[in-house]
Structures are given as structure tokens and as C-alpha cells.
Coordinates of C-alpha atoms and ligand atoms in Angstrom, one line a residue:
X181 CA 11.7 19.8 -20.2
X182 CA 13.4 17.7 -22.4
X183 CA 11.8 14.0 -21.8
X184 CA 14.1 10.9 -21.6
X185 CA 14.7 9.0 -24.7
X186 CA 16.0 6.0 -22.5
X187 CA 12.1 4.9 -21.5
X188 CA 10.3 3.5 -24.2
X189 CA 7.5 6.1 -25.8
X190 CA 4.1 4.9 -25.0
X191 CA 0.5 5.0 -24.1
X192 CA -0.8 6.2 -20.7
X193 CA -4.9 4.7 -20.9
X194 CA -6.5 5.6 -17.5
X195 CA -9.8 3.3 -17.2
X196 CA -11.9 5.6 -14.4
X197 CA -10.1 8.7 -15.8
X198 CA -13.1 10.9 -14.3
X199 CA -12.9 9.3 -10.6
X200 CA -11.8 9.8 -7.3
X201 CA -8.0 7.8 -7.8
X202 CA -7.6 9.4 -10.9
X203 CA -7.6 12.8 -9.7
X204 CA -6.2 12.8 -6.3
X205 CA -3.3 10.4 -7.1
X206 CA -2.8 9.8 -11.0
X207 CA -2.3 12.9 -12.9
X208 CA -0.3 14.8 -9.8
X209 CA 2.2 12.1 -9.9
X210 CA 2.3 12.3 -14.1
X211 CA 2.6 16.3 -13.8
X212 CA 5.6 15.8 -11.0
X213 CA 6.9 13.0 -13.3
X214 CA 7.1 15.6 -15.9
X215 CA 8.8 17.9 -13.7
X216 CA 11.5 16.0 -13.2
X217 CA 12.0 14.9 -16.5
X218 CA 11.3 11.2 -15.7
X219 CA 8.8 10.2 -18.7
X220 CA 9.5 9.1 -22.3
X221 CA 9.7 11.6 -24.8
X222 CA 6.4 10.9 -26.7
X223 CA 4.0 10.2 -23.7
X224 CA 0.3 10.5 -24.3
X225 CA -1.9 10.4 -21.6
X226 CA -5.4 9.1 -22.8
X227 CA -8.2 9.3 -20.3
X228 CA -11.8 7.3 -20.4
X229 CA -14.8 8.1 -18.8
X230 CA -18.6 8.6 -18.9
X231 CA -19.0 11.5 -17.2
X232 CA -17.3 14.3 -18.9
X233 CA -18.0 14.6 -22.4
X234 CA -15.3 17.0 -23.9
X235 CA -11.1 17.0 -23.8
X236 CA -11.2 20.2 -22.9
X237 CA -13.7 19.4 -19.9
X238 CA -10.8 16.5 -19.2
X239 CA -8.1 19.0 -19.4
X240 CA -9.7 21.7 -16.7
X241 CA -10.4 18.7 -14.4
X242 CA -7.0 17.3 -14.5
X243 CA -6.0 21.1 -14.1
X244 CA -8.0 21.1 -10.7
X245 CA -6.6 17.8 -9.9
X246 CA -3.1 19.4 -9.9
X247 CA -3.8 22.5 -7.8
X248 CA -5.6 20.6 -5.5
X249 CA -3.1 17.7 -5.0
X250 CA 0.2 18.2 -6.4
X251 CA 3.0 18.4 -4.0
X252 CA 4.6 21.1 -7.0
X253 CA 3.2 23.2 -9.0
X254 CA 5.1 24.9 -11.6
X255 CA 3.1 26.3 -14.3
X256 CA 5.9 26.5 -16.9
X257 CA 5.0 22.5 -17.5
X258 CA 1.1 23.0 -18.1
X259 CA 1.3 23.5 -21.7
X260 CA 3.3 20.9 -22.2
X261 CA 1.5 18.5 -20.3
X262 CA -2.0 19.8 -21.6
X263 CA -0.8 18.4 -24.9
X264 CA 0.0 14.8 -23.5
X265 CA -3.5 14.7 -22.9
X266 CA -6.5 13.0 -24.6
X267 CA -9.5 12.1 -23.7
X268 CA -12.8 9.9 -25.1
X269 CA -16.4 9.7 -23.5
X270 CA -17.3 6.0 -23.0
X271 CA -19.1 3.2 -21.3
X272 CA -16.9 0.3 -21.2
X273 CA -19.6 -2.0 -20.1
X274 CA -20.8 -1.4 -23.9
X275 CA -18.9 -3.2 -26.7
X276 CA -19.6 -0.9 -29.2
X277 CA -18.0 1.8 -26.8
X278 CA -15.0 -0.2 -26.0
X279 CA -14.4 -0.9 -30.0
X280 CA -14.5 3.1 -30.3
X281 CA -11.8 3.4 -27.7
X282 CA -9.8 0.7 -29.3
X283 CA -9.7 2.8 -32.6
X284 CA -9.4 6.2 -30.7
X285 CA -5.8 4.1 -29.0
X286 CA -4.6 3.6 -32.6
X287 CA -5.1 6.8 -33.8
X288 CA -3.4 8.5 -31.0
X289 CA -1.2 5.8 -31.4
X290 CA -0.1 7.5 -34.6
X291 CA -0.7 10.8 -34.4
X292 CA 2.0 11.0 -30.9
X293 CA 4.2 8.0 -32.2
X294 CA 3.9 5.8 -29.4
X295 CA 4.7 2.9 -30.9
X296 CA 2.3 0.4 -30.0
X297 CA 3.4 0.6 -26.2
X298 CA 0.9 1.0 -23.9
X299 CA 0.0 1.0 -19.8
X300 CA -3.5 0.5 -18.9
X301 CA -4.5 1.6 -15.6
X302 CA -7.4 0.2 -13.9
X303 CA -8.8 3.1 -11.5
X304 CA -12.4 1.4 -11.7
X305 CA -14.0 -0.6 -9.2
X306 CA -12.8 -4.2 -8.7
X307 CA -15.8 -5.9 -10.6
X308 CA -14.8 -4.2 -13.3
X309 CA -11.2 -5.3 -13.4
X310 CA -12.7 -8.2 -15.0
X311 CA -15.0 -7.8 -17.7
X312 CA -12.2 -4.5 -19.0
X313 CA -9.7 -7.2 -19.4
X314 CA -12.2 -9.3 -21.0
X315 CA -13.1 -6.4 -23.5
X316 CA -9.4 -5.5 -24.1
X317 CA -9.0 -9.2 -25.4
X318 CA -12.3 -9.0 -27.7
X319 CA -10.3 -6.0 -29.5
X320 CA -7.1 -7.1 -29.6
X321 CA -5.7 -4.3 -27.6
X322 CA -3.1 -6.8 -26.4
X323 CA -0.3 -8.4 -28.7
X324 CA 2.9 -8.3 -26.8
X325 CA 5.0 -8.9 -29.8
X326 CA 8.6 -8.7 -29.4
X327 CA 9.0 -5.2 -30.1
X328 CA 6.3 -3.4 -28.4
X329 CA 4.9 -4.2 -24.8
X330 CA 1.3 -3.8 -23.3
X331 CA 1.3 -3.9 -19.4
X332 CA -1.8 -3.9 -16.9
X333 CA -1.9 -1.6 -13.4
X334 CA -4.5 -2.9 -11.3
X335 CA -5.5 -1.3 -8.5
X336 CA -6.5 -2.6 -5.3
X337 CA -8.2 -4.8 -3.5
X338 CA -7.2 -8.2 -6.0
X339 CA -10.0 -10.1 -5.3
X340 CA -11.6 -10.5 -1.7
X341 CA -10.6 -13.7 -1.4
X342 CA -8.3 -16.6 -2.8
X343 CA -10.9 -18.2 -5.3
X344 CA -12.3 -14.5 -6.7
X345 CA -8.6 -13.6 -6.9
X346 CA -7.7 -16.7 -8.3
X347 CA -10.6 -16.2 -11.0
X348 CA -9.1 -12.8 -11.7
X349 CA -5.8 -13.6 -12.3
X350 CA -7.0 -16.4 -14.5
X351 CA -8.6 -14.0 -16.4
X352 CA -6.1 -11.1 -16.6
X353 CA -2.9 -14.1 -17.0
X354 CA -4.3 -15.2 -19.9
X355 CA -3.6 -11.8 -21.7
X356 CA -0.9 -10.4 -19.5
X357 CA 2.2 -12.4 -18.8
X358 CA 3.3 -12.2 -15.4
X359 CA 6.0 -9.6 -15.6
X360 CA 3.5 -7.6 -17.6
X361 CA 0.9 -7.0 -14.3
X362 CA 1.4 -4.4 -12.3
X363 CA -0.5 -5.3 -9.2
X364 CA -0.6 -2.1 -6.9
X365 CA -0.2 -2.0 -3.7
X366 CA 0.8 1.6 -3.0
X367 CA 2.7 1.0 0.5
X368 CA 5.2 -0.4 -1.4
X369 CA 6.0 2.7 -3.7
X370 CA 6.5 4.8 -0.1
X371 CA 9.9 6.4 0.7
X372 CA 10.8 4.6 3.7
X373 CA 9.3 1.3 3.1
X374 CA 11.3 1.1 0.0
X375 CA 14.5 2.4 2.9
X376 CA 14.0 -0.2 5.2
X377 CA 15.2 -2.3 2.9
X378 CA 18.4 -0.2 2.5
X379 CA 18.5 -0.2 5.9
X380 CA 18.4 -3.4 6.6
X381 CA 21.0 -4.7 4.2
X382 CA 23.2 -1.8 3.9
X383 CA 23.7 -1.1 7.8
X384 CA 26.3 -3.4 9.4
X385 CA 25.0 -1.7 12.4
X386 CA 21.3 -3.8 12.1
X387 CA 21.6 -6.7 9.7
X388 CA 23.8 -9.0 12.9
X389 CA 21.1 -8.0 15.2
X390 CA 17.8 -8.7 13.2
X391 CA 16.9 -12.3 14.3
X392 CA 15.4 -13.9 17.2
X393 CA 18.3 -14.1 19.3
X394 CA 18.1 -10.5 20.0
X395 CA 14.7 -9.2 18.7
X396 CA 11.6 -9.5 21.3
X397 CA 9.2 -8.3 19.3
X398 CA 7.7 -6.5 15.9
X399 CA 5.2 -4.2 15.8
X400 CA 4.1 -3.0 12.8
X401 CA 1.0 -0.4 12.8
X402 CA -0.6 1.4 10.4
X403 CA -3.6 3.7 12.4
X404 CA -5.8 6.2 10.7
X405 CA -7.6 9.3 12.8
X406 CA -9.8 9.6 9.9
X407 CA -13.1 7.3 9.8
X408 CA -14.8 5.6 6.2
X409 CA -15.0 9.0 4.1
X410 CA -16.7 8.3 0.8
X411 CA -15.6 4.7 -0.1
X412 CA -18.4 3.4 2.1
X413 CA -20.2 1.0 -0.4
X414 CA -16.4 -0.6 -0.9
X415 CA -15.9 -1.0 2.8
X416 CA -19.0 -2.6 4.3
X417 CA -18.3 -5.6 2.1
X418 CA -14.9 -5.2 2.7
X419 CA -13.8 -4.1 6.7
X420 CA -10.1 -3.8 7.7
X421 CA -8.8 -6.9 7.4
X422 CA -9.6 -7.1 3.5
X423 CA -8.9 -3.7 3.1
X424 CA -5.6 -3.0 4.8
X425 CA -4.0 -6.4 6.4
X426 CA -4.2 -8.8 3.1
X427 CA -2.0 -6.4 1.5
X428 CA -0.3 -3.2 2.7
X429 CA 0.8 -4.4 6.5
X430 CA 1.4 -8.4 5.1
X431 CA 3.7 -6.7 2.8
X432 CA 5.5 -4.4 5.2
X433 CA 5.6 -7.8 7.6
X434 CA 7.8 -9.5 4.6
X435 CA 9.5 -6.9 3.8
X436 CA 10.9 -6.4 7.3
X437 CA 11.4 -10.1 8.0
X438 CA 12.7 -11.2 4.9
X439 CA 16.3 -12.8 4.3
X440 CA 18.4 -11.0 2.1
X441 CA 18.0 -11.7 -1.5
X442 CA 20.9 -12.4 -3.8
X443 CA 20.6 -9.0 -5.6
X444 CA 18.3 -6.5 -6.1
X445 CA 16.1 -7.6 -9.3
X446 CA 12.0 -7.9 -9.0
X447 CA 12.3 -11.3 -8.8
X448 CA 14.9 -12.2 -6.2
X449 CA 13.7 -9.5 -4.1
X450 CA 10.2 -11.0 -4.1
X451 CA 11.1 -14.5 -3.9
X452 CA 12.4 -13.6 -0.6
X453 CA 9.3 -11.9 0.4
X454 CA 7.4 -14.8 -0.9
X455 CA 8.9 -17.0 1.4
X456 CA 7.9 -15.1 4.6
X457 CA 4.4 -15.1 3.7
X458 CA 4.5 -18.9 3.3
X459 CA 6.1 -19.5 6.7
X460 CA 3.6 -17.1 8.5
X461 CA 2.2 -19.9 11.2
X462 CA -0.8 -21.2 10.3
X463 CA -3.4 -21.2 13.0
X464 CA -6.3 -23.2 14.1
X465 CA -9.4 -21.7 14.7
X466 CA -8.9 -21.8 18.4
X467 CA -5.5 -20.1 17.8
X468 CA -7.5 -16.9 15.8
X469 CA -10.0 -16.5 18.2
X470 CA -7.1 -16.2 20.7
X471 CA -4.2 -13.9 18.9
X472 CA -7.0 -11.9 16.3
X473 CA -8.9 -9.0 18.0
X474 CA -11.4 -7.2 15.1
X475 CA -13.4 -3.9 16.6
X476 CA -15.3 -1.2 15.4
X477 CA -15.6 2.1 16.2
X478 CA -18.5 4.0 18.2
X479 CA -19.0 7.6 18.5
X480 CA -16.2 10.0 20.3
X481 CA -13.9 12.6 20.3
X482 CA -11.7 12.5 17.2
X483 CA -9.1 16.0 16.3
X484 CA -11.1 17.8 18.8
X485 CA -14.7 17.7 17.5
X486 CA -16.9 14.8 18.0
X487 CA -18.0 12.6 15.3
X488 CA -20.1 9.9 15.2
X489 CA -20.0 6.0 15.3
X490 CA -19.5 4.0 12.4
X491 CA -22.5 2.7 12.5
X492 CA -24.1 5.8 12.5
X493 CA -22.1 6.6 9.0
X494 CA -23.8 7.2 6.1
X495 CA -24.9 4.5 3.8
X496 CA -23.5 1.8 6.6
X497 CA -26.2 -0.5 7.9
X498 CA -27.1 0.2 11.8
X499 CA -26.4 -3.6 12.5
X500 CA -23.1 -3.5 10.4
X501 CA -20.5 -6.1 11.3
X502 CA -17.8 -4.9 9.5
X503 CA -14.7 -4.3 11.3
X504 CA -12.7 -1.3 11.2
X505 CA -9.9 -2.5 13.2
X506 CA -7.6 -5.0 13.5
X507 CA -5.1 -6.2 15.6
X508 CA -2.9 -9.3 15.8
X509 CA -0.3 -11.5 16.8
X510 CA 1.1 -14.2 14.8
X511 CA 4.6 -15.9 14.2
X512 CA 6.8 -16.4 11.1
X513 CA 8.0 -20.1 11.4
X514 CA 11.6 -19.8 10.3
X515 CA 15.1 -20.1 11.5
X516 CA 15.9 -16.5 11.9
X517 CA 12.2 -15.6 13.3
X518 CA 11.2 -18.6 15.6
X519 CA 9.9 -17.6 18.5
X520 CA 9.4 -13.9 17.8
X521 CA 6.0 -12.4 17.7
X522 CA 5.1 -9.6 14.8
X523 CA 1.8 -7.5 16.3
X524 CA 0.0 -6.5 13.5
X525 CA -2.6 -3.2 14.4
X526 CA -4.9 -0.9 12.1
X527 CA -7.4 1.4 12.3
X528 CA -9.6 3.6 11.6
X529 CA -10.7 6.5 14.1
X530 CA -7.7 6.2 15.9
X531 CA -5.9 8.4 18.1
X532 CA -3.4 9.5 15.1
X533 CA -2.6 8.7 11.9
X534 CA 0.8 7.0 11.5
X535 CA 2.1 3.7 10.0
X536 CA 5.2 2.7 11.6
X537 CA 7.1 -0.8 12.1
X538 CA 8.8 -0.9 15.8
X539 CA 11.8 -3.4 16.3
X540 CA 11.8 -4.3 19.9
X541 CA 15.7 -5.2 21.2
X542 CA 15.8 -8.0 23.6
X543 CA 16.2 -7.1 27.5
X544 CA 19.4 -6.3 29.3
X545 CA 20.3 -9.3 32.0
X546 CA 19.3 -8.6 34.9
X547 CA 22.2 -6.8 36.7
X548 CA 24.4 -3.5 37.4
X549 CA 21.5 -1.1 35.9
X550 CA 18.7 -3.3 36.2
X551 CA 19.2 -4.8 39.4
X552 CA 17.7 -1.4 41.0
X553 CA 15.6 -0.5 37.6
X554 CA 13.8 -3.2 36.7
X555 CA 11.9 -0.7 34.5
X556 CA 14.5 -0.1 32.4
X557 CA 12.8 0.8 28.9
X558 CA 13.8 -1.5 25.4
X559 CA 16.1 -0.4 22.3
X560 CA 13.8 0.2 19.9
X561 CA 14.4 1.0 16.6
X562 CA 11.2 2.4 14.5
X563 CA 10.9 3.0 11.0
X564 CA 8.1 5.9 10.3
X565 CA 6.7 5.2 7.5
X566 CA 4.1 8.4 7.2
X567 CA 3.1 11.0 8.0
X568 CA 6.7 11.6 8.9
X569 CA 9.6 9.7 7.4
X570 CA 12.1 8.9 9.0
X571 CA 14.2 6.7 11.3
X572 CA 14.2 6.9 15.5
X573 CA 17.0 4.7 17.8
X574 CA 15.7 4.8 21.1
X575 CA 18.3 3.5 23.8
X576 CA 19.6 4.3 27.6
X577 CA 21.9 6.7 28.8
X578 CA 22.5 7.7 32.5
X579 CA 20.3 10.8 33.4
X580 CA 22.2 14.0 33.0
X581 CA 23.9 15.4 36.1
X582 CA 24.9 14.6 40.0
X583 CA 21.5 12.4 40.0
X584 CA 21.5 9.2 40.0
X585 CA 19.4 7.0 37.2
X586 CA 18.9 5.9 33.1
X587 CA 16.7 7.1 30.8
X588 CA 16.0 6.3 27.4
X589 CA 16.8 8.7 25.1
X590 CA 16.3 8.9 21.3
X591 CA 18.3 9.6 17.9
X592 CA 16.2 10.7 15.2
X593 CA 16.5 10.8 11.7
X594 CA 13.7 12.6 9.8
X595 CA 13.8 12.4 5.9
X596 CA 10.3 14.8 5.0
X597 CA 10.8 17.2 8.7
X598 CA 12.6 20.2 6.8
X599 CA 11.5 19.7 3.2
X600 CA 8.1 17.9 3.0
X601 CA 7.4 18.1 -0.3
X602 CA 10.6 17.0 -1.5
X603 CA 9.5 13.1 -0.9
X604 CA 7.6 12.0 -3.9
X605 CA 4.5 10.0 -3.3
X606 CA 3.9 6.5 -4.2
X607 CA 2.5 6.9 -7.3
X608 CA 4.8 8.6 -9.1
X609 CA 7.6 6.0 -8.0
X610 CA 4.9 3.4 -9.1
X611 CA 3.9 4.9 -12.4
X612 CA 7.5 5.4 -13.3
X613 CA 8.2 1.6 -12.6
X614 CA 5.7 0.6 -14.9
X615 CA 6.6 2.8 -17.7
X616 CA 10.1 1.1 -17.0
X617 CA 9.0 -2.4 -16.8
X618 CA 10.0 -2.6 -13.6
X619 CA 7.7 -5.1 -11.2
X620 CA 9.8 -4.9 -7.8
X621 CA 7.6 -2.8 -6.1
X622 CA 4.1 -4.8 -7.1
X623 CA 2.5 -7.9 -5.7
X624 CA 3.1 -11.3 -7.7
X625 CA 0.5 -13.7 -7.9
X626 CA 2.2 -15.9 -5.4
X627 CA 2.4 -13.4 -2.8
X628 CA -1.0 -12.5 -3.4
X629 CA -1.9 -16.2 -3.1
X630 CA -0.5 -16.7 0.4
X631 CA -1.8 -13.2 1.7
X632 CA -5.6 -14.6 0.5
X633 CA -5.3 -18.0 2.4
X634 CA -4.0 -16.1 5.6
X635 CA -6.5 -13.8 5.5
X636 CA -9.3 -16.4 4.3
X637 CA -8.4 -18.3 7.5
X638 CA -9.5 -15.7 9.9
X639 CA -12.5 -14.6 8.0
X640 CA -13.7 -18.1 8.0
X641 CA -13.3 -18.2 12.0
X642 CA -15.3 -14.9 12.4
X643 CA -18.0 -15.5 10.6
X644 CA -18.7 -18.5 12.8
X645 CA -19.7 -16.0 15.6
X646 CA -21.4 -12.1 15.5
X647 CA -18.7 -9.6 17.5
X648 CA -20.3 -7.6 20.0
X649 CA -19.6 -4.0 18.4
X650 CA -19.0 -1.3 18.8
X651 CA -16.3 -2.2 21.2
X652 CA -13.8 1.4 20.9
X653 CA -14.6 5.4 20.8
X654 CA -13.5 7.1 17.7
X655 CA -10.3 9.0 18.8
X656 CA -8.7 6.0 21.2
X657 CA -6.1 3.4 20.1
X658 CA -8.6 0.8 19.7
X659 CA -10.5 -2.0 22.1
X660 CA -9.3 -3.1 25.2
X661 CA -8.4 -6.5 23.7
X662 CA -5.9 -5.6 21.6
X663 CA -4.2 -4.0 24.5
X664 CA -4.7 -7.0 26.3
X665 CA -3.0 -8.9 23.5
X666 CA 0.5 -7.8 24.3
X667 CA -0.4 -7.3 28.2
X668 CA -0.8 -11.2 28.2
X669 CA 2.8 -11.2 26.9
X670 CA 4.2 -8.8 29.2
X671 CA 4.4 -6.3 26.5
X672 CA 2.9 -2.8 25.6
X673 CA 2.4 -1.4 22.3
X674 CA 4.9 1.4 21.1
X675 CA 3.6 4.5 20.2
X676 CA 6.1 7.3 18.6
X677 CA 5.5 10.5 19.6
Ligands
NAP1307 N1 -9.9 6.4 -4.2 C1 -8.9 5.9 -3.5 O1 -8.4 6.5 -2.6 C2 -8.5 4.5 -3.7 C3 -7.4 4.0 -2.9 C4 -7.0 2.7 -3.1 C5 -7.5 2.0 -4.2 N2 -8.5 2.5 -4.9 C6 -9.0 1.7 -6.0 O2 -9.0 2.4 -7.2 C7 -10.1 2.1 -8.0 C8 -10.9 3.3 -8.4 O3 -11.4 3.9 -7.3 P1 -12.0 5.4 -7.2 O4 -12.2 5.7 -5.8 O5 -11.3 6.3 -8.1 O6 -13.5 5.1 -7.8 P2 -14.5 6.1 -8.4 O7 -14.3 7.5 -7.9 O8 -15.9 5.6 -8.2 O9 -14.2 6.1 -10.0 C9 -14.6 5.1 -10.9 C10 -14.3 5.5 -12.3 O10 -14.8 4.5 -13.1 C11 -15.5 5.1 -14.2 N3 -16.6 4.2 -14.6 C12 -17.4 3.4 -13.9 N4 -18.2 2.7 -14.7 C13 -17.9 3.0 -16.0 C14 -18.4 2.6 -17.2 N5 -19.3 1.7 -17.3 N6 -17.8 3.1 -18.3 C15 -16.8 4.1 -18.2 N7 -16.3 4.5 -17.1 C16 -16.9 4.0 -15.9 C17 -16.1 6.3 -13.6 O11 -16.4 7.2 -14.6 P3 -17.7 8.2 -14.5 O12 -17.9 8.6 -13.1 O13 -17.3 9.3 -15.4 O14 -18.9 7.5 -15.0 C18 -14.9 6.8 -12.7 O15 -14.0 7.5 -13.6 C19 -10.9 1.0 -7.3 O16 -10.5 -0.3 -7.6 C20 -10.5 1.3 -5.8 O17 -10.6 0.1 -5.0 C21 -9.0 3.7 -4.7

């Protein structure tokens, strides 16, 4: 393919190149970005690593990669891509290896004309965000002058909590302006996260109704049937509320709640977010122990086999505390959202994997239909976020024939049903916005500020007080308290089917 002369020619360094990120995620979106002819025309890919020694060791394993995990495959490109690709054996925690690396960058540098542009992408563990920025400084592999760019992609988790990620981003701001971090959180490069937004403000249809004058409720959810897989180490200092509320489900809360913003740039669109996240209700501890339910799961029946308790995982300790669920209620103190409760809810070992935000309509009066069917069920409008994507209306109509009676009924709108590998993954939405200088779909500091102190507020309550767990059986929606939750309300959660 011819490449686009529009994006700026640059460097692609993968920190981690050889790991787990890298290859599942990086280098299938950079082959599909190829494909569709969305990277600049001198791109070169340079990889870092310990454990492979040789580019051509590099270029089988990012061969693998692709078979194994791109959504296309399309031979015709390899070659071409094969050529973007460079790779050098090091151990960053070893100056003298980073200094190689920083002449290896220069002389690919010249060799592919790249200009002095380059992305670093961090797909290393988060205690090494640190000391890589520190060593990219040492070698003045940063210089942002006013014709070439350097940008950071970090990876998740930024910190785990305020001070560490406050120390981080002391360290990485000193290099990195602002608009030059990429902070990933990968939700946000998702088809129909990035839709609801359309939705939203595009639809006069929704836009009058989404306030507390009509809404009852918000649920968003994001439940996994799969239990800890390898990232064990990671997530027994970690649990669910580090690992999935401070950033992927408080950034689909502001996204649905937000006002609209007065156009579409990264910076009005993420003020607005900004602002939900600072009127999210601050609550006491009393108020946590109340409306915050944390579980973790036992053994059960999960896809049909049974499989064992999290505790009983690999490498997890037998007393482990760590939660692997999390459900919530909480309030965003504004004039459009007073009064409405968003339920937050993840998991792992759940009944199904799905992430989905629910808008709950407010009841009809009580009259003409509801007089005799008190049970009538809500509107509900739910965006489905993955595995399918797509958009469901749920409202009543009068059951079909002589017989008397409503039911609700259902208009679907599914964007991945027919073609599912049209819809491109995060990553390559994410990737391309960085090689674009484009931040609206990463986390700035200030959102990642007010997710920390949320999120430091609970953890501070529950580690007051041991949980009894396990408290849910792998392959269930989670404990009985978080039913309970919405019960005390008089509501239920939704689940699509
Ligand atoms: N995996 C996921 O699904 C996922 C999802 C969300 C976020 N993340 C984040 O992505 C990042 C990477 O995760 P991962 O799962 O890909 O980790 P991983 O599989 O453990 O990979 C770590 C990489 O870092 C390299 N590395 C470690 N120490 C090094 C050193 N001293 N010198 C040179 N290279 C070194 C490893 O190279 P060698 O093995 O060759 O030594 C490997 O390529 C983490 O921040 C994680 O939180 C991962």
C-alpha cells in the first residue's frame, strides 16, 4: 500500500517488545494499520527486549503474533511490514544498554528517515514506567524542538494510588509535556464507547431526555466469565477496584454523564469529562461501607466445566484479600444528575462476559396500563459495549392479538453481528491517535487525579476491616450484596440477553 504522507514519518520504539501486550495487542493493530493504509509513509517499528536475541527471531514472533491475533490477515502486506521492523537485545535496567538503544534509535533514525519523530510505548510493568523515563532523559532521547515531536504511551495501571501516580507523572511531565502523554486506557479506543458519544449528542431523540427528570437509573457493567489468567503477580497487589473501576468504568461513567462540550477537540471533550469526575459525591466512610460491595470468587461452574476458587489460583496466597469484584452505587452531584444513582459492577468469574452501560427511563404514572400492571417493565436504552456492539431500545407495546396485556419489546441495533471483524480494536484506533498527535481518547492528569482520590477513599475504608471471602461461585453474577444494593432501592440489575 501506498502509506499517507499527511502523518508525520516517525519512530515506533516498543519498550516490552518480547511480552504478553506486545504481541496480542501491538503489532496486530500496526499490521491492520498497514492494511488500511493509515501509517506514515516512512514508519519503523523498533522493538526492545531481553529475551530474543536476533531481528529475525523478532520478525517470526511478530509473524506469530499476527496469525494468532489479527482480526485480518492478508499476506500481500508481510513483506512490507517485515521491513518496518527492527529490533535490539537489551536490558533497560542497565545504562550501558539503554545508551546502546539510544544510538541504535539514531541510526534507524537515518537509515528510514524518520526524522527525529518518535512514539515510545511502554508495554513493561508499571515500576518500570519510571526508571525508562528516567533513562530516556539521561540520553537525551527527548528534545521536543519545534520541528520534530517525541510522545510517551503508557500503559496501564498509572500508579496505584494518588501519591505513586502523582510521583509518576512528576517524573514523566518533566520530559513529556502534557499533550505529549498518551495515557492508555484502552476502553476508550472501543467502537461504541467512542458512539455513545455520537449518540448522545447527535440523536435529538436522547439528548432532551438524559437528565434526572427522566432517567431513574445508570448501570454501567463491565463482567468477565474468565478468572485471573496469567497476570496473577499484577493482580493480588492490585484487585478490581484498582484494576478496572479507577479507570475503564470511571471513564465510561463520564463519558455517559458528561455535558456536551463546545466542540469536539481533546481538550474540550475532556474538560467535560473532567468535570463529572470532580462532582462524583464524596462519601464518608459510613457511606462506603453502605453503597461499596467488594467479593471474591470461590470455586463453581464457569462455561460448563468447573474451575476452581480464586484462592485456590496459582501463585495467589490461600488467605488473599484481594477483591475480584466490585459493585457500587454512587451519585454525580450536578444539576443535570442530582438525585440519580449510577451502579457501577465488575467481575471476574461471572456468568458472561459483557460491558454494557444501561439507561433506565423513569416510570409511567400510575394509570390506564399500569393501574392493572403494576409490573410494567422500564424503557431502557443499553449501549453494548463488547462482546457485541451495538445499540438495544427496549419499550412496551400491547401483546399481539385478541389478548389482552403489554409487553416489552426490543429494537436492536448490532454494529459487529454480521461482520465481526470489520470493527477495529482499540489499539489500532489508539496507536493511530498517537502517531496523529491526537490525545482525546487518553486519560489527562487531572482525570487521573480525581479517579485516584475516589478510588483512594474506598481503599482506605476497606482496609480498616478483613472481608469475609470468598463470598460468590465462579459462574454467578456476583454476591448477594450487590444484588441487595439495588433491591434496597427497589431496583434490579439489567442484564442483556
Ligand atoms: N497483557 C495485557 O493484557 C495487559 C492489559 C492491560 C495493560 N497491560 C499493561 O501492559 C504492560 C505490559 O504488560 P505485559 O502483560 O505485556 O507484560 P509482560 O508479558 O511481562 O512483558 C514485559 C516486557 O518487558 C520486558 N522487560 C522486562 N524487564 C526488562 C528489562 N530489564 N530490560 C528489557 N526488557 C525488559 C520483557 O522482555 P523479556 O521478557 O524479553 O525480558 C517483556 O517484553 C504492563 O504495564 C501491564 O500492566 C497489559
Amino acid at each position: 500500500v501506498k502509506l499517507t504522507t499527511v502523518l508525520d514519518s516517525c519512530l515506533f520504539v516498543i519498550f516490552g517488545a518480547t511480552g504478553d501486550l506486545a504481541q496480542r495487542k501491538l503489532y496486530p493493530a500496526l499490521y491492520n494499520l498497514l492494511i488500511e493504509g493509515r501509517l506514515p509513509e516512512n514508519l519503523a517499528i523498533v522493538g526492545t527486549g531481553r529475551r530474543l536475541e536476533t531481528r529475525e527471531a523478532f520478525i517470526n514472533m511478530v509473524d506469530e503474533s499476527v496469525a494468532s491475533f489479527s482480526r485480518r490477515s492478508e499476506p500481500k502486506f508481510k513483506n512490507q511490514f517485515h521491513r518496518m521492523l527492527h529490533y535490539l537485545q537489551t536490558d533497560f535496567s542497565d545504562s550501558e544498554g539503554f545508551a546502546e538503544l539510544a544510538s541504535f534509535l539514531a541510526q534507524v533514525e537515518e537509515s528510514q528517515q524518520t526524522r527525529g519523530n518518535r512514539v515510545y510505548f511502554l508495554a513493561v510493568a508499571p515500576e518500570q514506567f519510571g526508571p525508562i523515563t528516567e533513562q530516556l532523559r539521561a540520553n537525551r532521547m527527548v528534545r521536543q524542538s519545534p520541528d520534530t515531536w517525541q510522545r510517551l504511551m503508557i500503559e496501564k495501571p498509572f500508579g496505584r494510588d494518588l501519591d505513586s501516580a502523582r510521583a509518576l507523572n512528576a517524573q514523566i511531565s518533566a520530559l513529556f509535556p502534557e499533550e505529549s502523554i498518551f495515557r492508555i486506557d484502552h476502553y476508550l479506543g472501543k467502537e461504541m464507547l467512542q458512539n455513545l458519544v455520537a449518540i448522545r449528542f447527535a440523536n435529538s431523540l436522547f439528548e432532551p431526555l438524559w437528565n434526572s427528570r427522566f432517567i431513574d437509573n445508570v448501570q454501567i457493567s463491565v463482567t468477565e466469565a474468565g478468572g485471573i489468567g496469567t497476570r496473577v503477580r499484577y493482580y493480588e497487589t492490585a484487585g478490581a477496584l484498582r484494576d478496572m473501576v479507577q479507570n475503564h468504568l470511571l471513564q465510561m461513567l463520564a463519558l455517559t454523564a458528561m455535558e456536551p462540550p463546545v466542540d469536539l477537540s481533546a481538550q474540550a471533550i475532556r474538560n467535560e469529562k473532567v468535570k463529572v469526575l470532580q462532582a462524583i459525591k464524596p462519601m464518608t466512610p459510613f457511606e462506603i461501607e453502605a453503597n461499596v460491595v467488594r467479593g471474591q470468587y470461590a470455586a463453581g461452574l464457569s462455561g460448563g466445566r468447573v474451575v476452581a476458587g480464586y484462592r485456590d489460583e496459582e501463585g495467589v496466597a490461600p488467605t488473599s484479600t484481594t477483591e475480584t469484584f466490585v459493585a457500587m452505587r454512587l451519585f454525580v452531584q450536578n444539576f443535570r444528575w442530582a438525585g440519580v444513582p449510577f451502579y457501577l459492577r465488575t467481575g471476574k468469574r461471572l456468568a458472561r462476559r459483557s460491558a454494557e452501560v444501561v439507561i433506565e427511563f423513569k416510570s409511567m404514572p400510575g394509570v390506564l396500563y399500569f393501574a392493572s400492571e403494576p409490573r410494567l417493565q422500564p424503557n431502557l436504552l443499553v449501549i453494548k459495549v463488547q462482546p457485541e456492539e451495538g445499540v438495544a431500545l427496549q419499550f412496551n407495546a400491547k401483546k399481539m392479538g385478541g389478548t389482552e396485556g403489554i409487553v416489552p419489546v426490543k429494537m436492536e441495533f448490532c454494529q459487529n453481528c454480521e461482520f465481526p471483524h470489520h470493527s477495529p480494536e482499540a489499539y489500532e484506533r489508539l496507536i493511530a491517535d498517537a502517531i496523529r498527535g491526537d490525545t482525546t481518547l487518553f486519560t489527562r492528569w487531572d482525570e487521573v487525579e480525581h479517579q485516584w482520590r475516589f478510588i483512594d477513599s474506598i481503599v482506605e475504608v476497606w482496609q480498616e476491616a478483613s472481608p469475609s471471602f470468598p463470598n460468590y461461585g465462579a459462574g454467578t453474577w456476583g454476591p448477594r450484596e450487590a444484588d441487595e444494593l439495588l433491591r434496597q432501592d427497589g431496583r434490579q440489575w439489567h442484564v442483556s440477553d
